[in-house]
Coordinates of C-alpha atoms and ligand atoms in Angstrom, one line a residue:
M46 CA 129.9 109.8 101.1
I47 CA 127.6 107.6 103.1
I48 CA 124.5 106.8 101.2
G49 CA 121.2 105.7 102.5
V50 CA 118.4 103.6 100.8
P51 CA 115.2 103.5 102.9
K52 CA 112.3 101.3 102.3
E53 CA 109.3 103.3 100.7
I54 CA 106.6 103.5 103.2
K55 CA 104.0 105.3 101.2
N56 CA 100.9 103.3 100.7
N57 CA 101.2 100.9 97.8
E58 CA 104.6 102.0 96.9
N59 CA 107.0 99.0 95.7
R60 CA 109.8 100.9 94.1
V61 CA 113.0 101.6 95.5
G62 CA 115.6 104.2 95.1
C63 CA 118.6 102.1 94.1
T64 CA 119.0 98.7 92.6
P65 CA 121.8 96.2 93.4
G66 CA 123.6 97.5 90.3
G67 CA 123.3 101.0 91.5
V68 CA 125.0 99.9 94.8
A69 CA 127.8 98.3 93.0
E70 CA 128.3 101.5 90.9
L71 CA 128.4 103.7 94.0
K72 CA 130.5 101.4 95.8
K73 CA 133.1 101.2 92.8
N74 CA 133.3 105.1 93.1
G75 CA 134.3 104.7 96.7
H76 CA 131.2 105.2 98.9
I77 CA 129.4 103.4 101.6
I78 CA 125.9 102.1 101.0
Y79 CA 123.4 101.2 103.8
V80 CA 120.3 99.7 102.4
Q81 CA 117.1 99.0 104.9
A82 CA 116.2 95.2 105.0
S83 CA 113.6 94.4 102.2
A84 CA 113.6 97.7 100.6
G85 CA 114.0 96.0 97.4
V86 CA 111.7 93.1 97.6
G87 CA 108.7 94.9 96.1
S88 CA 110.8 95.6 93.0
G89 CA 112.1 91.9 92.7
F90 CA 115.6 92.5 94.6
S91 CA 116.4 90.5 97.6
D92 CA 118.7 91.7 100.5
E93 CA 121.1 89.0 99.5
E94 CA 121.5 90.7 96.1
Y95 CA 122.2 94.0 97.7
V96 CA 124.6 92.4 100.2
H97 CA 126.4 90.8 97.2
A98 CA 126.6 94.1 95.5
G99 CA 128.5 95.7 98.5
A100 CA 125.7 97.3 100.4
S101 CA 125.4 96.8 104.3
M102 CA 121.9 96.1 105.5
L103 CA 120.0 97.9 108.4
N104 CA 117.1 96.9 110.0
T105 CA 115.1 100.0 110.5
I106 CA 114.2 103.2 108.6
E107 CA 115.6 105.3 111.6
E108 CA 119.1 103.5 111.4
V109 CA 119.2 104.4 107.8
Y110 CA 118.3 108.2 108.1
A111 CA 120.6 108.5 111.2
I112 CA 123.7 107.2 109.4
A113 CA 123.4 108.7 105.8
E114 CA 124.8 111.9 104.4
M115 CA 122.7 111.2 101.2
I116 CA 119.3 109.6 101.1
I117 CA 118.1 108.2 97.6
K118 CA 114.7 107.2 97.4
V119 CA 111.5 107.4 95.1
K120 CA 108.6 109.2 96.8
E121 CA 108.5 112.4 98.8
P122 CA 109.0 111.8 102.5
I123 CA 105.7 111.2 104.4
A124 CA 104.9 112.6 107.9
L125 CA 106.4 109.6 109.6
E126 CA 109.8 110.4 108.0
Y127 CA 109.9 114.0 108.8
P128 CA 111.4 113.7 112.3
L129 CA 114.1 111.3 111.0
I130 CA 115.5 113.9 108.6
K131 CA 118.6 115.6 109.7
E132 CA 120.0 119.2 109.2
N133 CA 122.1 119.3 106.1
Q134 CA 121.3 115.7 105.0
L135 CA 120.8 115.6 101.2
L136 CA 117.4 114.0 99.8
F137 CA 117.5 112.9 96.3
T138 CA 114.1 111.9 95.4
Y139 CA 110.8 113.0 93.8
F140 CA 109.1 115.6 95.9
H141 CA 106.3 117.6 94.0
F142 CA 106.5 120.3 96.4
A143 CA 104.1 122.5 94.6
S144 CA 101.3 120.1 95.5
G145 CA 102.3 119.5 99.2
E146 CA 102.2 122.4 101.4
E147 CA 102.7 120.3 104.7
L148 CA 105.8 118.5 103.0
T149 CA 107.2 121.9 102.0
H150 CA 106.9 123.3 105.5
A151 CA 108.3 120.2 107.0
M152 CA 111.3 120.2 104.7
I153 CA 112.0 123.9 105.4
K154 CA 112.0 122.9 109.1
A155 CA 114.4 120.0 108.7
K156 CA 117.0 122.2 107.2
A157 CA 117.7 119.4 104.5
I158 CA 118.8 119.8 101.0
C159 CA 116.2 118.8 98.8
L160 CA 117.0 117.9 95.4
A161 CA 113.8 116.9 93.4
Y162 CA 113.9 114.5 90.6
E163 CA 111.1 116.2 88.8
T164 CA 112.8 119.5 88.4
V165 CA 116.1 118.3 87.2
E166 CA 116.1 119.8 83.6
K167 CA 118.2 119.6 80.5
E168 CA 119.4 122.5 78.3
D169 CA 116.7 121.4 75.8
R170 CA 114.1 121.9 78.7
S171 CA 113.5 118.1 78.8
L172 CA 113.0 116.7 82.3
P173 CA 115.1 113.5 82.2
L174 CA 113.9 112.1 85.7
L175 CA 110.2 112.4 84.7
V176 CA 110.8 110.7 81.0
P177 CA 111.1 107.2 82.3
M178 CA 107.7 107.1 84.3
S179 CA 105.9 108.6 81.1
E180 CA 107.5 105.9 79.1
V181 CA 106.1 103.4 81.5
A182 CA 102.6 105.0 81.8
G183 CA 102.3 105.5 78.0
R184 CA 103.0 101.9 77.3
M185 CA 101.0 100.6 80.1
S186 CA 98.0 102.8 79.0
I187 CA 97.2 100.5 76.0
Q188 CA 97.7 97.4 78.1
E189 CA 95.1 98.7 80.5
G190 CA 92.9 100.0 77.8
A191 CA 92.9 96.6 76.0
K192 CA 92.1 94.7 79.3
Y193 CA 89.2 97.0 80.0
L194 CA 87.7 96.8 76.4
E195 CA 87.2 93.1 77.2
K196 CA 83.5 92.1 77.8
P197 CA 83.9 90.5 81.2
M198 CA 85.6 93.6 82.5
G199 CA 82.7 95.9 81.3
G200 CA 84.2 97.0 77.8
R201 CA 82.7 96.7 74.4
G202 CA 84.3 93.3 73.7
V203 CA 86.9 94.5 71.1
L204 CA 90.3 92.8 70.4
L205 CA 92.6 95.8 69.6
G206 CA 94.4 93.9 66.9
G207 CA 91.5 92.1 65.5
V208 CA 92.1 88.9 63.5
P209 CA 92.1 88.3 59.8
G210 CA 88.5 89.1 58.5
T211 CA 87.7 91.8 61.0
K212 CA 88.6 95.4 61.4
P213 CA 91.2 96.2 64.2
G214 CA 90.1 98.3 67.3
K215 CA 90.6 102.2 66.9
V216 CA 92.6 104.0 69.2
L217 CA 92.9 107.8 69.6
V218 CA 96.1 109.1 71.4
L219 CA 95.7 112.8 72.5
G220 CA 99.4 114.3 72.9
G221 CA 102.3 113.3 71.0
G222 CA 104.9 113.7 73.8
V223 CA 106.5 111.0 75.7
V224 CA 103.3 109.2 77.1
G225 CA 101.5 109.7 73.6
T226 CA 104.4 108.4 71.4
N227 CA 104.8 105.3 73.7
A228 CA 101.1 104.6 73.7
A229 CA 100.9 105.0 70.0
K230 CA 103.7 102.4 69.4
M231 CA 102.2 99.9 71.8
A232 CA 98.9 100.3 70.0
A233 CA 100.4 100.0 66.6
G234 CA 102.4 97.1 67.5
L235 CA 99.3 95.3 68.6
G236 CA 98.0 96.0 65.0
A237 CA 95.3 98.6 66.0
D238 CA 94.3 101.5 63.9
V239 CA 95.9 104.5 65.8
T240 CA 95.3 108.1 65.4
L241 CA 97.7 110.5 67.3
M242 CA 97.0 114.3 67.9
D243 CA 99.1 117.1 69.0
I244 CA 98.9 120.7 68.5
S245 CA 102.5 121.1 67.5
L246 CA 103.2 120.8 63.8
S247 CA 106.8 120.3 63.9
R248 CA 106.2 117.4 66.6
L249 CA 103.6 115.8 64.2
R250 CA 106.1 116.1 61.2
Y251 CA 108.8 114.4 63.3
L252 CA 106.5 111.5 64.3
S253 CA 105.5 111.0 60.8
D254 CA 109.1 110.1 60.1
V255 CA 109.2 107.7 63.0
M256 CA 105.9 106.2 63.7
P257 CA 104.6 102.8 61.8
A258 CA 102.1 103.1 58.9
N259 CA 99.1 102.4 61.0
V260 CA 99.6 105.6 63.1
K261 CA 97.9 108.5 61.6
L262 CA 98.9 111.9 62.7
L263 CA 96.4 114.7 63.1
M264 CA 96.4 118.3 64.2
S265 CA 94.4 118.3 67.5
S266 CA 91.4 120.5 67.3
H267 CA 87.9 120.4 68.8
Y268 CA 86.4 119.4 65.4
N269 CA 89.0 116.6 64.9
I270 CA 88.6 115.2 68.3
I271 CA 84.8 114.9 68.0
E272 CA 85.2 113.2 64.5
A273 CA 87.8 110.7 66.1
I274 CA 85.8 109.9 69.3
K275 CA 82.8 108.8 67.4
E276 CA 84.9 105.8 66.0
S277 CA 87.3 105.2 68.7
D278 CA 87.2 102.0 71.0
L279 CA 90.0 103.4 73.2
V280 CA 91.1 107.0 74.0
I281 CA 94.4 107.8 75.7
G282 CA 94.9 111.4 77.3
G283 CA 98.5 112.3 77.2
V284 CA 98.4 116.1 77.1
L285 CA 100.5 118.3 79.0
I286 CA 101.1 122.0 79.1
P287 CA 104.1 122.7 81.4
G288 CA 103.1 124.2 84.7
A289 CA 99.5 124.4 83.9
K290 CA 96.2 122.2 84.3
A291 CA 95.7 119.8 81.5
P292 CA 93.0 121.3 79.1
H293 CA 89.7 119.6 78.9
L294 CA 89.9 118.3 75.4
I295 CA 86.8 115.9 75.8
T296 CA 84.0 117.5 77.7
R297 CA 81.1 115.5 79.6
D298 CA 78.7 116.3 76.5
M299 CA 81.0 114.9 74.1
L300 CA 80.9 111.5 75.7
K301 CA 77.5 111.0 73.9
Y302 CA 79.4 110.6 70.6
M303 CA 81.3 107.7 71.8
K304 CA 80.4 104.2 71.5
Q305 CA 79.1 102.4 74.7
G306 CA 81.6 100.4 76.2
S307 CA 84.5 102.2 74.9
V308 CA 87.5 103.2 77.2
I309 CA 89.2 106.3 78.1
V310 CA 92.5 106.0 79.9
D311 CA 93.5 109.6 81.1
V312 CA 97.2 109.3 81.8
A313 CA 97.3 113.1 82.3
V314 CA 94.9 112.7 85.2
D315 CA 98.0 113.8 87.6
Q316 CA 97.7 117.2 86.2
G317 CA 93.8 117.4 86.4
G318 CA 93.1 115.2 83.3
C319 CA 92.4 116.2 79.6
I320 CA 88.8 114.5 79.9
E321 CA 86.5 116.5 81.8
T322 CA 85.0 113.4 83.5
C323 CA 88.3 112.1 84.8
H324 CA 89.1 112.0 88.4
P325 CA 92.1 110.1 90.0
T326 CA 91.6 106.5 90.9
T327 CA 94.0 104.0 92.5
H328 CA 95.3 100.5 91.4
Q329 CA 92.8 99.0 93.9
D330 CA 89.8 100.6 92.3
P331 CA 91.2 101.7 88.8
I332 CA 87.9 102.4 86.9
Y333 CA 84.6 103.9 86.9
E334 CA 81.7 104.5 84.4
V335 CA 80.2 107.7 83.1
D336 CA 77.7 107.7 80.5
G337 CA 78.6 104.1 79.3
I338 CA 82.2 105.1 78.9
I339 CA 84.9 103.2 81.0
H340 CA 87.4 105.8 82.6
Y341 CA 90.9 104.4 83.8
C342 CA 92.5 107.3 85.7
V343 CA 95.1 106.0 87.9
A344 CA 97.5 108.7 89.0
N345 CA 100.7 106.6 89.6
M346 CA 100.2 103.9 86.8
P347 CA 103.9 102.9 87.1
G348 CA 103.5 101.9 90.7
A349 CA 101.9 98.6 89.1
V350 CA 105.1 97.5 87.5
P351 CA 107.7 98.2 90.1
Y352 CA 110.4 95.9 88.7
T353 CA 110.3 97.7 85.3
S354 CA 109.7 101.1 87.0
T355 CA 112.5 100.9 89.4
I356 CA 115.0 99.8 86.9
A357 CA 113.8 102.6 84.4
L358 CA 113.9 105.3 87.0
T359 CA 117.3 104.2 88.4
N360 CA 118.9 104.0 85.1
A361 CA 118.2 107.9 84.8
T362 CA 118.7 108.8 88.3
L363 CA 122.1 106.9 89.1
P364 CA 124.4 109.0 86.9
Y365 CA 123.3 112.1 88.8
A366 CA 123.5 110.2 92.2
V367 CA 127.1 109.3 91.5
Q368 CA 128.0 113.0 90.7
L369 CA 126.2 114.1 94.0
A370 CA 128.1 111.4 95.9
N371 CA 131.7 112.1 94.2
K372 CA 131.6 115.7 94.5
G373 CA 129.0 116.8 97.1
W374 CA 125.8 118.4 96.3
D375 CA 127.2 121.9 96.3
K376 CA 130.1 121.2 94.0
A377 CA 128.0 118.8 91.8
C378 CA 125.4 121.5 91.3
A379 CA 127.9 124.2 90.8
H380 CA 129.3 122.3 87.9
S381 CA 125.9 121.1 86.4
K382 CA 123.0 123.4 85.6
E383 CA 120.7 120.5 84.9
L384 CA 121.4 119.2 88.4
S385 CA 121.3 122.6 90.1
L386 CA 117.7 123.1 88.8
G387 CA 116.7 120.1 91.0
L388 CA 117.5 122.1 94.1
N389 CA 114.2 123.0 95.7
I390 CA 114.9 123.7 99.3
I391 CA 118.4 124.4 101.0
Q392 CA 118.9 124.4 104.6
G393 CA 115.4 125.9 105.1
K394 CA 115.3 128.2 102.2
I395 CA 113.3 127.7 99.2
V396 CA 115.4 128.2 96.0
Y397 CA 112.7 127.1 93.3
K398 CA 110.5 129.9 92.5
A399 CA 107.4 128.2 91.5
V400 CA 107.3 126.3 95.1
A401 CA 107.6 129.6 96.9
E402 CA 104.9 131.2 94.7
A403 CA 102.5 128.1 95.2
F404 CA 102.3 128.9 99.0
G405 CA 103.2 132.5 99.3
L406 CA 106.5 131.6 101.0
D407 CA 109.7 133.5 100.9
Y408 CA 111.8 132.7 97.7
T409 CA 115.8 133.1 97.9
P410 CA 117.4 132.9 94.4
L411 CA 119.7 129.8 94.3
E412 CA 122.5 132.0 93.1
E413 CA 122.4 133.7 96.4
V414 CA 122.6 130.5 98.6
M415 CA 125.1 129.0 96.1
S416 CA 127.6 131.8 96.6
S417 CA 127.4 131.5 100.4
V418 CA 128.6 127.8 100.2
S419 CA 132.2 127.4 99.3
V420 CA 132.8 125.7 95.8
A421 CA 136.1 124.7 94.7
Ligands
NAD1094 N1 99.2 108.9 85.4 C1 100.5 108.5 85.5 O1 100.8 107.6 86.3 C2 101.5 109.4 84.9 C3 102.8 108.8 84.7 C4 103.5 109.6 84.0 C5 103.2 110.9 83.3 N2 101.8 111.1 83.5 C6 101.5 112.5 83.1 O2 101.1 112.3 81.6 C7 101.0 113.7 81.1 C8 102.0 113.7 79.8 O3 103.3 113.4 80.1 P1 104.4 113.5 78.8 O4 105.7 113.2 79.6 O5 104.0 112.7 77.9 O6 104.5 115.1 78.5 P2 105.0 115.8 77.2 O7 105.5 117.1 77.3 O8 106.2 114.8 76.7 O9 103.9 115.7 76.1 C9 102.8 116.4 76.1 C10 102.3 116.6 74.7 O10 101.1 117.2 74.7 C11 101.0 118.0 73.7 N3 99.8 118.9 73.8 C12 99.6 120.1 74.5 N4 98.2 120.6 74.3 C13 97.7 119.7 73.4 C14 96.3 119.8 72.9 N5 95.5 120.5 73.2 N6 96.2 118.8 72.0 C15 96.9 117.7 71.6 N7 98.4 117.7 72.3 C16 98.6 118.7 73.0 C17 102.4 118.9 73.7 O11 102.5 119.4 72.4 C18 103.0 117.6 73.9 O12 103.7 117.1 72.7 C19 101.5 114.6 82.1 O13 100.4 115.3 82.8 C20 102.3 113.5 83.1 O14 102.4 114.2 84.4 C21 101.0 110.4 84.3

């Protein structure tokens, strides 16, 4: 198959859809890979490394889209890319269609095959292509929180780990999923006094087996949250209710219980945030203050560490990309339920119900479309 890796052109996006290692793997499987010049530079990969791995470089994004049967990228296409997409071209990337009406219409019009990273789903309902970015954001949340706790950054002036003779900083983590456990592990590693809350008792039981001794596990409740925020220096929001807006576990009137100069990092901001006073911010202007509490609410945290994020993401996407290239999207999806759940739009038909419902558009069951494509 002919595979194209364009340079991301969305503002401040430095990740790339395929590393030189990925190119070598696809090449080993007999495929031809075209990479746009400087596509990997933001993630630390030079054009020479891609060429060495077996890619051919193309100067423009137009050339990459024109030649490729499958495009591997990171972010959803933006308006400048819409006219470049060809009928029947396979696009393997994040789309987040339900929050992009214009994008949905553009992809219907393009008659492409849109396989979205975010809806590839394993039998146990986990989302393997979202996990790596939650791992990155969870770990980063402590690094960012620690930074903004410093006095010159506007914080309380607390060192999370403390030193002998002082008390360590207190960290409250709301949600014990991928973000929350990664945040708790990092905070515990720094020596902080960590409390992690979740509403799932079985999850708390599991975490009590694997978390270090300086992570206390508590049931998430309004009462427990109020008691914990009175003492916390840093609060991490990592709650998710799949398919729904995050619940506001800390409301504005609860901020009065918190210490002045303490910091909130609401990682769940991309789902509306679990702190009422959160609104999305950017890496250029990441924080703001409400009632003396610093809020960090960057909606694409992994974008700040593109080298790590690109490798973490492509470690997860590459095995699927190889399947798609080796078998073609139709056979690969017919043979893999988890991959088929990534299909959102096929040749102008929406095959993912939640996307059709989001905009009141027609929905065609995937089985109907798949039965009309010949699969060996
Ligand atoms: N800002 C960013 O850059 C960024 C990056 C990655 C992920 N995220 C977001 O972070 C959020 C968390 O992602 P995740 O992968 O950890 O999800 P996850 O599904 O692995 O974990 C969510 C956890 O929240 C728990 N939960 C639900 N309701 C709760 C409540 N009332 N109190 C306490 N816990 C509760 C669930 O039981 C679950 O364990 C998502 O909204 C995700 O989109 C943001």
